[in-house]
Structures are given as structure tokens and as C-alpha cells.
mmCIF file of C-alpha atoms and ligand atoms in Angstrom:
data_model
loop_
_atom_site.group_PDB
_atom_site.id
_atom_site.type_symbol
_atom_site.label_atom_id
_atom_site.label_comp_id
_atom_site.label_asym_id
_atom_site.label_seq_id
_atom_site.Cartn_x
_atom_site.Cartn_y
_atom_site.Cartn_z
ATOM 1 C CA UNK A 233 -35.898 12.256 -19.278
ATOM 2 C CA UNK A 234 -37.636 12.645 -15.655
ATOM 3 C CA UNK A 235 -36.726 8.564 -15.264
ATOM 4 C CA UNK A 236 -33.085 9.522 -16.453
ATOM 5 C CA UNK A 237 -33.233 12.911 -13.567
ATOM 6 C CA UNK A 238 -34.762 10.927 -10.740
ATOM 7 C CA UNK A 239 -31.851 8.077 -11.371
ATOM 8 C CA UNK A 240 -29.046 11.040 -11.394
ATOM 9 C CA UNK A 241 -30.811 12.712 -8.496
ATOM 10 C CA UNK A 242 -30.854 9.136 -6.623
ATOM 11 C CA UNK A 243 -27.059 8.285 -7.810
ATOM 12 C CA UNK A 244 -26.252 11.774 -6.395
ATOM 13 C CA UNK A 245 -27.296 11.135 -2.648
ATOM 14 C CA UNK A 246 -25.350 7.875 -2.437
ATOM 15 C CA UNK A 247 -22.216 8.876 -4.496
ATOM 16 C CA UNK A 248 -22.351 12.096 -1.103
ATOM 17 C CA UNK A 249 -23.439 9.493 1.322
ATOM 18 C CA UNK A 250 -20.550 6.596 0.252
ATOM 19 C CA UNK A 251 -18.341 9.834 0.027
ATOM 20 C CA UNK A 252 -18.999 10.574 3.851
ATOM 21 C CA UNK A 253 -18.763 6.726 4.921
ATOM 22 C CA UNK A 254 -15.400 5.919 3.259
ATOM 23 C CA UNK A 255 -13.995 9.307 4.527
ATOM 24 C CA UNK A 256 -15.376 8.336 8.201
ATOM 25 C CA UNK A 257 -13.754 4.750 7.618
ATOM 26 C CA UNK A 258 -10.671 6.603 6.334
ATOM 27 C CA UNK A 259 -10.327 8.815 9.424
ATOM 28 C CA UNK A 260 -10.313 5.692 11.854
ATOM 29 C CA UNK A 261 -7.856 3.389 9.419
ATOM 30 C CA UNK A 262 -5.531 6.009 8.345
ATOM 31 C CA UNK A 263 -5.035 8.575 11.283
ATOM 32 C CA UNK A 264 -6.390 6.486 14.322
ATOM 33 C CA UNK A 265 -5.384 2.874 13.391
ATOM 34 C CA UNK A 266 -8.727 1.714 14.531
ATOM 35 C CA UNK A 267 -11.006 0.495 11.703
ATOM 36 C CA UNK A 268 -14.808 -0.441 12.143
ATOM 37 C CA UNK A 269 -15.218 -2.262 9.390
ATOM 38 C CA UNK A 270 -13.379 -5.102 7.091
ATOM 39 C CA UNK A 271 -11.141 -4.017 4.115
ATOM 40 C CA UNK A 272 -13.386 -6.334 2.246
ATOM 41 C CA UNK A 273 -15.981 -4.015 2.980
ATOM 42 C CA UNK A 274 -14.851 -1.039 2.402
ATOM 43 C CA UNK A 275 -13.144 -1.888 -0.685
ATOM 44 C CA UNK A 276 -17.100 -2.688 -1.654
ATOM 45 C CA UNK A 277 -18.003 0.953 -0.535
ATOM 46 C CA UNK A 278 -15.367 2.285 -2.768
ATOM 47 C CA UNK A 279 -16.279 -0.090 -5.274
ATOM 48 C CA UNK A 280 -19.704 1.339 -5.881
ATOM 49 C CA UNK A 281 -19.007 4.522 -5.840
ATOM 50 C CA UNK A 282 -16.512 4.141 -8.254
ATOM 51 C CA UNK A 283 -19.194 2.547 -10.180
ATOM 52 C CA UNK A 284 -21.701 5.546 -9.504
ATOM 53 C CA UNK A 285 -18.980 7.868 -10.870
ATOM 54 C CA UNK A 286 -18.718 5.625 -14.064
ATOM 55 C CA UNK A 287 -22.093 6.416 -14.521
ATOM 56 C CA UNK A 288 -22.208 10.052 -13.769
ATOM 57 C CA UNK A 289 -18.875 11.394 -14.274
ATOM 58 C CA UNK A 290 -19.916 14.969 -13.659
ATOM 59 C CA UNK A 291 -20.483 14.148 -9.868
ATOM 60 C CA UNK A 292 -16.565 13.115 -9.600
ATOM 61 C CA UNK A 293 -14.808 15.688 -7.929
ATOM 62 C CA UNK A 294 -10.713 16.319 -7.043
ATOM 63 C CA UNK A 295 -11.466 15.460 -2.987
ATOM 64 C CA UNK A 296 -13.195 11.736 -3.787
ATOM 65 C CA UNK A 297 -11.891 9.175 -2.129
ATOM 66 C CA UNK A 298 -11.376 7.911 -5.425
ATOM 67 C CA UNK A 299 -9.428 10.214 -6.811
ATOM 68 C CA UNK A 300 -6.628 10.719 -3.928
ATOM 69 C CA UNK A 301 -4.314 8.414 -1.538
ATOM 70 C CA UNK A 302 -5.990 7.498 1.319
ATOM 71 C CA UNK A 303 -4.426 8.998 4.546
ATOM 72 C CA UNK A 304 -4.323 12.525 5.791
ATOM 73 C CA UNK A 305 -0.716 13.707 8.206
ATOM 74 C CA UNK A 306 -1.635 14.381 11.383
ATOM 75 C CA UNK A 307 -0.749 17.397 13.344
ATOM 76 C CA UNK A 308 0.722 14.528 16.114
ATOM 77 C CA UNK A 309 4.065 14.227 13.650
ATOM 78 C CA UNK A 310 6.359 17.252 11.844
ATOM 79 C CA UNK A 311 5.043 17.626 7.844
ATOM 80 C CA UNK A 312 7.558 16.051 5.210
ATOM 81 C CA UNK A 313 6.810 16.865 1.517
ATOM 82 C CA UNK A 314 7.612 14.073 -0.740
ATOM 83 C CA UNK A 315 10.102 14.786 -3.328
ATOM 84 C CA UNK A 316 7.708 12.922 -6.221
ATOM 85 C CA UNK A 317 4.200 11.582 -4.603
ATOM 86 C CA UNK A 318 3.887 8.286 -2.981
ATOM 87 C CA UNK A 319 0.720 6.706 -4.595
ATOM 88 C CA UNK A 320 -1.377 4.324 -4.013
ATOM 89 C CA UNK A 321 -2.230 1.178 -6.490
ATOM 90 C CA UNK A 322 -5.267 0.164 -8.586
ATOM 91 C CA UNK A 323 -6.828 -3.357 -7.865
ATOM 92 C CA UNK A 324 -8.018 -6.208 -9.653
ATOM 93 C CA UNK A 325 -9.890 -8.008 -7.758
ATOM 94 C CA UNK A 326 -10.203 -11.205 -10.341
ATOM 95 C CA UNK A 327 -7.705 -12.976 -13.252
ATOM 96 C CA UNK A 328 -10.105 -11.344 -15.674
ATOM 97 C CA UNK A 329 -9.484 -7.997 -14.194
ATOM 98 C CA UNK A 330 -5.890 -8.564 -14.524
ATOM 99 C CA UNK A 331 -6.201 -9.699 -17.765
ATOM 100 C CA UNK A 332 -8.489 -6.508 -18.516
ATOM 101 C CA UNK A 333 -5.505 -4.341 -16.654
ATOM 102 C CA UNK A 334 -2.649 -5.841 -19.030
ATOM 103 C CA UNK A 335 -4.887 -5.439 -21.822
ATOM 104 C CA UNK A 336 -5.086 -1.785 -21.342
ATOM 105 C CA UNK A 337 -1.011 -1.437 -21.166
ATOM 106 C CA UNK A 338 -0.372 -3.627 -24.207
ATOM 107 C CA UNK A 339 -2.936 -1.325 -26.026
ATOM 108 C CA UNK A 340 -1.357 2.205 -24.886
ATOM 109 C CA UNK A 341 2.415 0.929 -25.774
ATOM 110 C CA UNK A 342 1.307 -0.789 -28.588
ATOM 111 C CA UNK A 343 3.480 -3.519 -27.317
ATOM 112 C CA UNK A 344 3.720 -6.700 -25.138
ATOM 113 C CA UNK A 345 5.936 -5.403 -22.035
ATOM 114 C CA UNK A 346 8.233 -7.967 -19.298
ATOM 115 C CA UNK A 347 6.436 -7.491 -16.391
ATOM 116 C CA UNK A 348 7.400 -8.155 -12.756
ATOM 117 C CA UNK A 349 5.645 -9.245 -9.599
ATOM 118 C CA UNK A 350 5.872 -8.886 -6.615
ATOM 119 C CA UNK A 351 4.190 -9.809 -2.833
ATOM 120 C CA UNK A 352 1.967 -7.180 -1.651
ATOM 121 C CA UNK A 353 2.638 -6.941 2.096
ATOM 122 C CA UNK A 354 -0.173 -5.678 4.479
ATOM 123 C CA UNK A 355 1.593 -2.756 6.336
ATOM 124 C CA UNK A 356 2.281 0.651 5.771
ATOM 125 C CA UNK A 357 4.316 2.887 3.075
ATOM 126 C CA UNK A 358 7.068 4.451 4.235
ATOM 127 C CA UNK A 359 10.091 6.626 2.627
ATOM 128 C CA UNK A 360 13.330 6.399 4.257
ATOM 129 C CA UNK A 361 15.895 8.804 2.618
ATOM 130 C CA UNK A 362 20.012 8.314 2.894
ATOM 131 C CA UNK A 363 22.451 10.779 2.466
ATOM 132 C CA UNK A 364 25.727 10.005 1.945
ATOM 133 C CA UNK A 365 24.931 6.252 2.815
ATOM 134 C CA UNK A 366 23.246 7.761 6.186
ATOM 135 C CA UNK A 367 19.630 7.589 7.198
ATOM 136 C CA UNK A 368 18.436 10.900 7.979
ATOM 137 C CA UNK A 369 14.645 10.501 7.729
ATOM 138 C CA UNK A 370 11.884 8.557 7.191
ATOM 139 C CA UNK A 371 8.303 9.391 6.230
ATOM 140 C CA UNK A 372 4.981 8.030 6.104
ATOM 141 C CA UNK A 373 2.756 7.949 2.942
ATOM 142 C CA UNK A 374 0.365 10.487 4.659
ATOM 143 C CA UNK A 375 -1.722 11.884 1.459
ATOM 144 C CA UNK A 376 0.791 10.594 -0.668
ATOM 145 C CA UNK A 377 1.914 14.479 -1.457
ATOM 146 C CA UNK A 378 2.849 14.881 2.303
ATOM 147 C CA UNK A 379 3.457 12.572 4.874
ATOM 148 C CA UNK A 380 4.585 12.357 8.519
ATOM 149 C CA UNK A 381 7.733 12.230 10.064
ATOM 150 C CA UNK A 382 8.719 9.328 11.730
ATOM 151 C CA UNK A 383 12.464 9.204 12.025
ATOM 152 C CA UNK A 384 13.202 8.536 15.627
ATOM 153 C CA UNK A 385 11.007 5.813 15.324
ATOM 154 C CA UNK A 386 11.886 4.195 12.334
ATOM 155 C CA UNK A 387 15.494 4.195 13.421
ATOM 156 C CA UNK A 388 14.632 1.595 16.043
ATOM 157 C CA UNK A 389 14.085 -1.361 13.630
ATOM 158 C CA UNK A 390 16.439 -3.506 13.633
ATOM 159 C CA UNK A 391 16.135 -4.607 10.145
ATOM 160 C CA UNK A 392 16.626 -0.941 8.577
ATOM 161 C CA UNK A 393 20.010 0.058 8.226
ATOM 162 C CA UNK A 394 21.530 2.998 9.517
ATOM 163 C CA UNK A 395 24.171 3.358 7.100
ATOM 164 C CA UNK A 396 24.114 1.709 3.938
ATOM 165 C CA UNK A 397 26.464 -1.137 2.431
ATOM 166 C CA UNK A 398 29.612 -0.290 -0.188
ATOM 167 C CA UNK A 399 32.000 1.751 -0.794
ATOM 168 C CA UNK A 400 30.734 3.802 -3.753
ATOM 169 C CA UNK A 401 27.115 5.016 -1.896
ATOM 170 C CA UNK A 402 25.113 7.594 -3.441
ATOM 171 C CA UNK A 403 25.148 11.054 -2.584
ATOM 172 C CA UNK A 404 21.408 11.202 -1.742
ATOM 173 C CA UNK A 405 18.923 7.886 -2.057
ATOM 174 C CA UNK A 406 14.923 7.413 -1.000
ATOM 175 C CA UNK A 407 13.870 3.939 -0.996
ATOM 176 C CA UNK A 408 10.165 2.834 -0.345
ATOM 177 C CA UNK A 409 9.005 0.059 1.145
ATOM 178 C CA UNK A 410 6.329 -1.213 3.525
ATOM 179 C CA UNK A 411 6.735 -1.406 7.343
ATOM 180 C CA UNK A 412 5.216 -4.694 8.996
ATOM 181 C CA UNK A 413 4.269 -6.698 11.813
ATOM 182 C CA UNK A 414 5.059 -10.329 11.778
ATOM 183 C CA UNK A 415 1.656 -12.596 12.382
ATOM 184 C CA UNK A 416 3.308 -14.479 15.822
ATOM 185 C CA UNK A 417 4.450 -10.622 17.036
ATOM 186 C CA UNK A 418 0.676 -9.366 16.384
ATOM 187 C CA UNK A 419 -0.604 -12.215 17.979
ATOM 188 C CA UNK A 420 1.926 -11.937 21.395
ATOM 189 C CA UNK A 421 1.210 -7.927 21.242
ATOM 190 C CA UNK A 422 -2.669 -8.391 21.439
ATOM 191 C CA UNK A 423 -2.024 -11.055 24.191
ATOM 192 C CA UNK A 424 -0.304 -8.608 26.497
ATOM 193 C CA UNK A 425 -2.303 -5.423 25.226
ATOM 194 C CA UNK A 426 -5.502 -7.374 26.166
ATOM 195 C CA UNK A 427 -3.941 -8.849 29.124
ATOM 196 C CA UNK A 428 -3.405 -5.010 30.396
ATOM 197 C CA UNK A 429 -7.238 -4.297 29.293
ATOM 198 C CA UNK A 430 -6.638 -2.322 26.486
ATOM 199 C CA UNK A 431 -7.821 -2.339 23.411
ATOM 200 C CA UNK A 432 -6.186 -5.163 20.755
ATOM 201 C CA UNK A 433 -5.563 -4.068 16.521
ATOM 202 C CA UNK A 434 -7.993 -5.639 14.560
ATOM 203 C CA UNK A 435 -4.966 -6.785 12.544
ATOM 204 C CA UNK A 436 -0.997 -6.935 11.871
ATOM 205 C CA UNK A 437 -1.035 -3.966 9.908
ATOM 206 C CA UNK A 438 -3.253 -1.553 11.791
ATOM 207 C CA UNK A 439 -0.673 -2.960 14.502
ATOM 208 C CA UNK A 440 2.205 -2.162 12.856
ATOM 209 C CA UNK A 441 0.630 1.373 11.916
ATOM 210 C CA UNK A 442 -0.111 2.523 15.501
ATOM 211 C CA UNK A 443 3.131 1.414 16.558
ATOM 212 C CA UNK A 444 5.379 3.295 14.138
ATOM 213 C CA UNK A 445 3.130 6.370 14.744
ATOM 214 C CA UNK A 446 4.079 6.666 18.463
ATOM 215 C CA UNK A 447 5.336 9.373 20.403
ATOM 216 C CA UNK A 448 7.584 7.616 22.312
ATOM 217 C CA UNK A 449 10.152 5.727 20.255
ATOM 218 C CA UNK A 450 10.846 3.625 22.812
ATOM 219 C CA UNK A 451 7.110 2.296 22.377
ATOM 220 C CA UNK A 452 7.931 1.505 18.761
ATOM 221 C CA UNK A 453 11.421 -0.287 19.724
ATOM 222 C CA UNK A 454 9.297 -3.012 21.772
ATOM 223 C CA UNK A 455 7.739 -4.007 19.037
ATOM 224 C CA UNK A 456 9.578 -6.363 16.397
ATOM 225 C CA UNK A 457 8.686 -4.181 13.381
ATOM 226 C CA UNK A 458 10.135 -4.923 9.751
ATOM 227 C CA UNK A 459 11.012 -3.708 6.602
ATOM 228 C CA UNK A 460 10.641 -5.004 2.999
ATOM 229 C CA UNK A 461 11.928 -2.480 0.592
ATOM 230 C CA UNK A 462 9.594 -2.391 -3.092
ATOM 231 C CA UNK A 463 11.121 0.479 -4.974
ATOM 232 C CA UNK A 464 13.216 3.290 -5.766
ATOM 233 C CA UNK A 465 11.720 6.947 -5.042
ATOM 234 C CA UNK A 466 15.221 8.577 -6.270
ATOM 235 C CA UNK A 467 18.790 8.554 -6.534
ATOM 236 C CA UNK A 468 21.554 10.292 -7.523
ATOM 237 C CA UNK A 469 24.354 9.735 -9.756
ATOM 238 C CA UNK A 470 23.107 5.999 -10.577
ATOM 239 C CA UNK A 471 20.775 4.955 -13.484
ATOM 240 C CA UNK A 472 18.706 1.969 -14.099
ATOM 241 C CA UNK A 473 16.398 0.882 -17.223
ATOM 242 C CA UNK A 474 14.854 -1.268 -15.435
ATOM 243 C CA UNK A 475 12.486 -1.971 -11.785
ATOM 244 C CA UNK A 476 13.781 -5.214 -11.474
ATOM 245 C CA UNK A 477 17.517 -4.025 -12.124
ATOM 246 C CA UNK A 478 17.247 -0.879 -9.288
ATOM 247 C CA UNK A 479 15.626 -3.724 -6.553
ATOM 248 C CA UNK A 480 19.326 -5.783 -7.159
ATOM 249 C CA UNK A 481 20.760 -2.316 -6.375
ATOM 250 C CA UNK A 482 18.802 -2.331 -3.271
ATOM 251 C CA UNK A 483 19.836 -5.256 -1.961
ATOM 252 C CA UNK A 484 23.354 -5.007 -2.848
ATOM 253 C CA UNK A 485 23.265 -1.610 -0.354
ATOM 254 C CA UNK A 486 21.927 -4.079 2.021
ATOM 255 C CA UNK A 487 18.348 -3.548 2.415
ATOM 256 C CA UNK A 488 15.590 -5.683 2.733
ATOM 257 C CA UNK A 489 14.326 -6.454 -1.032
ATOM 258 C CA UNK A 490 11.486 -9.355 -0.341
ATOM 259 C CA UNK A 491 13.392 -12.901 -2.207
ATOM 260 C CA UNK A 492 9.812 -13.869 -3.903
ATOM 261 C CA UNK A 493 10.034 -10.879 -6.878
ATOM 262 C CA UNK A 494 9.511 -12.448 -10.073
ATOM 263 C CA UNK A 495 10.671 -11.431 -13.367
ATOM 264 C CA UNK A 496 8.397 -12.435 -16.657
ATOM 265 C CA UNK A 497 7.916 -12.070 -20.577
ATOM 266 C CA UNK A 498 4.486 -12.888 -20.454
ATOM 267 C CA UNK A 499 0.939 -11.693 -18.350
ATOM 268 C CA UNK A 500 0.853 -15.785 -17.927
ATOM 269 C CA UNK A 501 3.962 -15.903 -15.412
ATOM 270 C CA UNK A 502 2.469 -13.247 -13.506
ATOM 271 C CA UNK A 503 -1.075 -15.000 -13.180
ATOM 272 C CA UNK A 504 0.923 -18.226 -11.928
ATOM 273 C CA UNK A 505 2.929 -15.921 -9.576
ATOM 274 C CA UNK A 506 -1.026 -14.476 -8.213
ATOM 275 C CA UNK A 507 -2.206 -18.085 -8.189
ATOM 276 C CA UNK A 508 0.290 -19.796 -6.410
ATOM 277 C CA UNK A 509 0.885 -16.870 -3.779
ATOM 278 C CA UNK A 510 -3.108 -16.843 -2.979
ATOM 279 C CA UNK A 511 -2.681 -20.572 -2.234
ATOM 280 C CA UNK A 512 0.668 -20.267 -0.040
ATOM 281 C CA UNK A 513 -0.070 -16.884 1.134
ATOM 282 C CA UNK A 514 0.528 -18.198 5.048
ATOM 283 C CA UNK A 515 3.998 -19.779 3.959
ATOM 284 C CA UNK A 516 5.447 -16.576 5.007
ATOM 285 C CA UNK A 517 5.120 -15.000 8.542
ATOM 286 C CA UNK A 518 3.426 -11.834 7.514
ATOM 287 C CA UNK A 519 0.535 -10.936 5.814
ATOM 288 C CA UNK A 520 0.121 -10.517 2.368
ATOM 289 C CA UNK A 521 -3.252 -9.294 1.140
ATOM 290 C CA UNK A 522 -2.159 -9.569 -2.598
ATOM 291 C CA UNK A 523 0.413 -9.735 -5.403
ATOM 292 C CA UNK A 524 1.578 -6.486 -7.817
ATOM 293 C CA UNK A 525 2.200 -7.084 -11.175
ATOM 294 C CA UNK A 526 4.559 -4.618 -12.293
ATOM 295 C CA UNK A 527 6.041 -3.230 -16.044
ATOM 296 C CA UNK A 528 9.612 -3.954 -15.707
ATOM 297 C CA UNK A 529 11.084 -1.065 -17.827
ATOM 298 C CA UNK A 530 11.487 2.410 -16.675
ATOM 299 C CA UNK A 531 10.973 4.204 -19.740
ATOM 300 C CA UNK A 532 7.594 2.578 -20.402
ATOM 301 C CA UNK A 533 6.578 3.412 -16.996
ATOM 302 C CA UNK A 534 7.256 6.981 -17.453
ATOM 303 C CA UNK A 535 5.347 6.912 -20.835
ATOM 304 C CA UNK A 536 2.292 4.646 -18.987
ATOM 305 C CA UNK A 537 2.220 7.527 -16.202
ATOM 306 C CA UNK A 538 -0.715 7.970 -13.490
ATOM 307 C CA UNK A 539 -3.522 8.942 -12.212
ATOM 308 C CA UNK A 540 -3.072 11.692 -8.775
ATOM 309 C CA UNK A 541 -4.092 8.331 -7.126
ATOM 310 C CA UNK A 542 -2.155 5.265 -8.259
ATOM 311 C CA UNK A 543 0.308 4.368 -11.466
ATOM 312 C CA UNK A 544 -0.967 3.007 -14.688
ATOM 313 C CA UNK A 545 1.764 0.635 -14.897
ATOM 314 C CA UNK A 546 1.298 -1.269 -12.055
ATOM 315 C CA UNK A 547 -1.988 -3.040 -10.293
ATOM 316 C CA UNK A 548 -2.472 -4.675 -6.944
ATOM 317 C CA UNK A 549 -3.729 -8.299 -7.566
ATOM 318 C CA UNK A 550 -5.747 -8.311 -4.170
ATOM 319 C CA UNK A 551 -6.263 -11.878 -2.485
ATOM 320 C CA UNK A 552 -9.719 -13.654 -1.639
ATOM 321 C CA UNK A 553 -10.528 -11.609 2.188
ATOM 322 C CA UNK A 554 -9.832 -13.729 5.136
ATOM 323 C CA UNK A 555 -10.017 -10.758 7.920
ATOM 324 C CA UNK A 556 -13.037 -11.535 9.535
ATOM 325 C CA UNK A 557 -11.070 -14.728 10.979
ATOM 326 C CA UNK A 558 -8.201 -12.327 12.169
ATOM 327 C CA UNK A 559 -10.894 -9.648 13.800
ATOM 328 C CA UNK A 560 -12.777 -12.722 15.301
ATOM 329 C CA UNK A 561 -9.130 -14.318 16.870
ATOM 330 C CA UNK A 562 -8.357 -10.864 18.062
ATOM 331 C CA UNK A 563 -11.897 -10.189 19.441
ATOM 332 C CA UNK A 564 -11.646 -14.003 20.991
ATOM 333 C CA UNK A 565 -8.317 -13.016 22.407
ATOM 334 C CA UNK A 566 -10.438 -10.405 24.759
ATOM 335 C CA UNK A 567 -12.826 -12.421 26.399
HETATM 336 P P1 NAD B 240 -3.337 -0.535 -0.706
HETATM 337 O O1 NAD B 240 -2.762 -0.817 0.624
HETATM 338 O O2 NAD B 240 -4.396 -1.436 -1.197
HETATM 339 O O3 NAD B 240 -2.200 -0.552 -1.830
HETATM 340 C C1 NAD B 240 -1.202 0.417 -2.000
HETATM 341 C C2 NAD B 240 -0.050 0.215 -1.087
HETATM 342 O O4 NAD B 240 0.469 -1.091 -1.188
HETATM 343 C C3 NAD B 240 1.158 1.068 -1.418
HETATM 344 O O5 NAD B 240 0.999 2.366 -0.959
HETATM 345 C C4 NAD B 240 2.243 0.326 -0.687
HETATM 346 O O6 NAD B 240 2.345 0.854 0.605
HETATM 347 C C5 NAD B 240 1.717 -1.078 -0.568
HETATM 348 N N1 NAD B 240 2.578 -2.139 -1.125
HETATM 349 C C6 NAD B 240 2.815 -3.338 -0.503
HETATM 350 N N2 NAD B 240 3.620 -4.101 -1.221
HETATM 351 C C7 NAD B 240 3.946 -3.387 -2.336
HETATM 352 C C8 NAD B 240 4.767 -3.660 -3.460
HETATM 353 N N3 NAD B 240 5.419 -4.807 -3.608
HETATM 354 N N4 NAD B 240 4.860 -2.701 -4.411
HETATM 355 C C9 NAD B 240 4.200 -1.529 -4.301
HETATM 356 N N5 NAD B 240 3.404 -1.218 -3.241
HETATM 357 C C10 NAD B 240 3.272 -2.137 -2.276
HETATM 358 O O7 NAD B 240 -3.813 0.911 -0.808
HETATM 359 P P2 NAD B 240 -4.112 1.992 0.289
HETATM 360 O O8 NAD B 240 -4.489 3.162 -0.510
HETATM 361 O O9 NAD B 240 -3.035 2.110 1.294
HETATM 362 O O10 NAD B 240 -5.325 1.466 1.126
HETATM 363 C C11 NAD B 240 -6.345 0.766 0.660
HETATM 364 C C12 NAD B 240 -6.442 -0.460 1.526
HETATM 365 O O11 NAD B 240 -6.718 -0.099 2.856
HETATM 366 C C13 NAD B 240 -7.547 -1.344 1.049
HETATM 367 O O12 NAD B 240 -7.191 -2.707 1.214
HETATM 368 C C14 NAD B 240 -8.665 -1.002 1.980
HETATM 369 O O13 NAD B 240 -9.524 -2.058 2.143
HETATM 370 C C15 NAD B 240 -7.931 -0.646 3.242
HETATM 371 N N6 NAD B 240 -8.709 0.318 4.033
HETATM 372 C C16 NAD B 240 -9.561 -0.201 4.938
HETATM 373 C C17 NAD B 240 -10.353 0.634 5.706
HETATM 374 C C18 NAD B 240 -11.292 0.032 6.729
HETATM 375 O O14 NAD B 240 -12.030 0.774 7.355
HETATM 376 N N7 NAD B 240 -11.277 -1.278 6.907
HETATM 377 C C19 NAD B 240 -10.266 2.029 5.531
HETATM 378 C C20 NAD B 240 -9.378 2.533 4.591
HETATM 379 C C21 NAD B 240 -8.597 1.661 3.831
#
């Protein structure tokens, strides 16, 4: 038993001293778009203490970093409270841990569900909400229960429409997505940012997060900032059954739905979708760090659920790391 307290009493110290790192790496990702260290590397600090809390599940407690979405609003922007949370996704960081993830699902609906993928683009959350076919705000993720508001800002990409396409819109509509930075834009902004002697992002999307969260829209309007839209937060008046179905809605209103979403029957279609993304994953001119697999049906989401952190019914297939070559071009950049 002393062997068994000495091991708890050890697993305690780290599970408070990971708790203080990854809330310290949090602080300078989240609110000042500065990280220290690689994702790779913090997703390994947040890997063992997930691990330690396995372990010892009465050390978990409601403020771990593994139990809530990672950012925190700042006082810098006003407070918007999400209608329903914006979450964060589980990873696997393997085929077997997809596998493992599907396995799960298929055992809690007792069935084989069509599932959906999709890219996972390296930028940030954000909530744009229409009324009457209008834009009237938009919102970072923040803590997933309330986030920042960025309107003025957000108003000054190009690809995010002000008004919304058809003639029968919906009275009120929030559509989610993820705001990026092209790879030639972060590469010509670090140029001229290091050129002025300040400071370059360690990478597109800590770029494309420090320039949405400016003051000064006009700041955020110099830089060519985009939009790929990945679900529906609410609407009214319309229903769907389906993910895949309310995406086609979203692109028929004319925004920016990203063209490689695959539908499938089978887990099998969505490995081949992860595989042949983590070998073309520069094809594209933005960063993707991974692929989601998604359930396609509605209802079985809702009976699937989540976690106050991420949904059960969908998991973030997370590429092989390649940052250290993007912090080392950016670091080369300034010298
Ligand atoms: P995440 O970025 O891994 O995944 C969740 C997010 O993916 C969602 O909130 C959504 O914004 C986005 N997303 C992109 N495409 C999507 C799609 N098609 N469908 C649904 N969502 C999609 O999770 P997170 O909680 O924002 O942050 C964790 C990530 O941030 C990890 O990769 C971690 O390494 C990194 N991080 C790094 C540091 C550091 O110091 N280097 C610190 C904190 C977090």
C-alpha cells in the first residue's frame, strides 16, 4: 500500500505541475498568439496528463485543461455568450486510434453509422451569426461557453459575406467555421513584419489569430484572411437530418463550405480520406494539421452527445507534426 501512496503522491505533483505548464502554454497560444513551444509538444504534455488522470481519476478536476476548451476571452474584446457551446475535438493520433474511436460509436448506437470527413484547417473557430440574411456578429471560440467579439474585424474578409445568397433566407442563422491564413500570405507577412524588426508568428494560424484579434480593423483588412465554413451552430425555420445535407445548405447561401468533404458508409473511406490527405496535405495553400471524421446523421449525434470539452461523435484525425520546419523558416526569416 505505501508503494501504491508514494506512486499517487508522485502522480499528484506532475498531474499539478503539467496542469500549470499547459495552462502557461495556453495563456501565450490562446490569448497572446505567441506560443513557446510546438503543438507536437504540447499535445505530449496533455497527453500524459491525460494519462495520469486515467490512472488516478480522483485528481481530475472541472478546471483541467483536459476537461475544458482551450482559450480564455480577453478583457481586450466585448463578451459574446454562445447560444450552444463551441467545443473543441478529441484526437487520434494513429489509424488504430481511429479505429478504437469508431469502435466506441458503433458500440453505443449499436449500429454501423455513414460517417463524413472532412479537412481540419489550422486556424481559429469562429461564429458568425446572420439575421435576416445579414451579418451582425461574429465571435471567437474563447472558452467555448463565451467568446470574443470580433465583428468589425471579421467584416473585412473578403471571402465572408455580408448578406447571404437567396431569396427565402432564414430569419436568424450561426454558421461555424475556421478563420485562416494562406501559407504564401504568412510567409509575405513575416517578411515585412521582420523586415520592420518585429517579431514574426511562429505559424499561419497563430498569424491568422493575432490578426483577427486586432484593435484596429484596418490592421486585420491588410491581411488576406479566409474563411472555410464546417458546420451549422443554428437556424431557424429550416431542418436537416443530416451534417452533410446542412453543409449543401451552406453553400447554396453562398459561403465558403471547403470542396474536399467526403461522404462514406464505411470507417474504411474515412481512413483512405486520412491517408491520402496526410500525403497531399501541401496540395492546398493552407495548412491542414489533420482530417475529422464525422457521424453524418443528426439524430445519432444528439444521442452520441459530449463531453464539456469536445463531441463524442466526431474526432480530429491529427497529421504526423511538421512545425518545427515552419518555426525554423520563420526563425531563418529573422536573421
Ligand atoms: P484543435 O484545434 O486541435 O481542434 C478543434 C478545432 O478544430 C475546432 O474548435 C475547430 O476550430 C477546428 N476545426 C478545423 N477544421 C474543422 C472541421 N472541419 N470540423 C470541425 N472543427 C474543425 O483544438 P483546440 O482545442 O483549438 O487546440 C488544440 C490545438 O492547439 C492542439 O493542436 C495543440 O497542440 C494546440 N495548442 C498549442 C499550444 C502551444 O503552446 N504550442 C498551446 C495550446 C494549444
Amino acid at each position: 500500500l505505501r508503494g501504491d501512496e508514494r506512486r499517487r503522491e508522485v502522480g499528484q505533483r506532475r498531474v499539478e505541475e503539467l496542469r500549470d505548464l499547459i495552462n502557461t502554454h495556453d495563456y501565450r497560444y490562446y490569448v497572446l498568439d505567441s506560443p513557446e513551444i510546438t503543438d507536437a509538444e504540447y499535445d505530449a504534455l496533455v497527453r500524459e496528463l491525460r494519462q495520469l488522470e486515467a490512472e488516478f481519476p480522483e485528481l481530475i478536476t472541472p478546471d483541467s485543461p483536459t476537461q475544458r476548451v482551450g482559450g480564455r476571452p480577453t478583457a481586450l474584446f466585448a463578451p459574446v455568450e454562445h447560444r450552444a457551446p463551441m467545443r473543441s475535438l478529441d484526437n487520434a493520433f494513429s489509424a488504430e486510434e481511429l479505429t478504437a474511436w469508431a469502435a466506441r460509436v458503433e458500440k453505443r448506437l449499436g449500429a454501423q453509422p455513414d460517417y463524413v470527413c472532412e479537412l481540419k484547417i489550422d486556424g481559429l473557430a469562429v461564429s458568425i451569426l446572420y439575421e435576416g440574411g445579414v451579418l451582425v456578429r461574429a465571435a471567437t471560440r474563447g472558452d467555448g461557453l463565451v467568446g470574443e467579439d470580433i465583428t468589425a474585424n471579421v467584416r473585412t474578409l473578403r471571402t465572408v459575406p455580408m448578406r447571404l445568397h437567396g431569396d427565402k433566407l432564414p430569419r436568424v442563422l450561426e454558421v461555424r467555421g475556421e478563420i485562416y491564413l494562406p501559407v504564401k500570405a504568412f510567409e509575405r507577412l513575416n517578411q515585412e513584419l521582420t523586415g520592420r524588426g518585429e517579431r514574426p508568428f511562429a505559424n499561419p494560424r497563430n498569424a491568422a489569430a493575432g490578426s483577427i484579434r486586432q484593435k484596429d480593423p484596418a490592421v486585420t483588412a491588410s491581411r488576406p484572411l479566409r474563411l472555410w465554413c464546417y458546420s451549422l451552430g443554428f437556424v431557424e425555420g429550416v431542418g436537416f437530418s443530416r451534417h452533410s445535407e446542412s453543409l449543401d445548405y451552406l453553400k447554396r447561401l453562398g459561403l465558403p463550405v471547403n470542396p474536399a468533404t467526403k461522404t462514406g458508409h464505411t470507417l474504411k473511406q474515412m481512413q483512405e480520406f486520412c491517408a491520402h490527405w496526410a500525403e497531399h496535405r501541401h496540395d492546398v495553400d493552407y495548412e491542414i494539421d489533420g482530417a475529422v471524421v464525422k457521424v453524418d446523421a443528426l439524430e445519432l449525434q444528439r444521442e452520441l452527445g459530449e463531453t464539456s470539452k469536445a463531441p463524442r461523435w466526431a474526432i480530429a484525425f491529427k497529421f504526423p507534426p511538421e512545425e518545427r520546419t515552419t518555426l525554423v523558416r520563420s526563425i531563418s526569416v529573422n536573421t
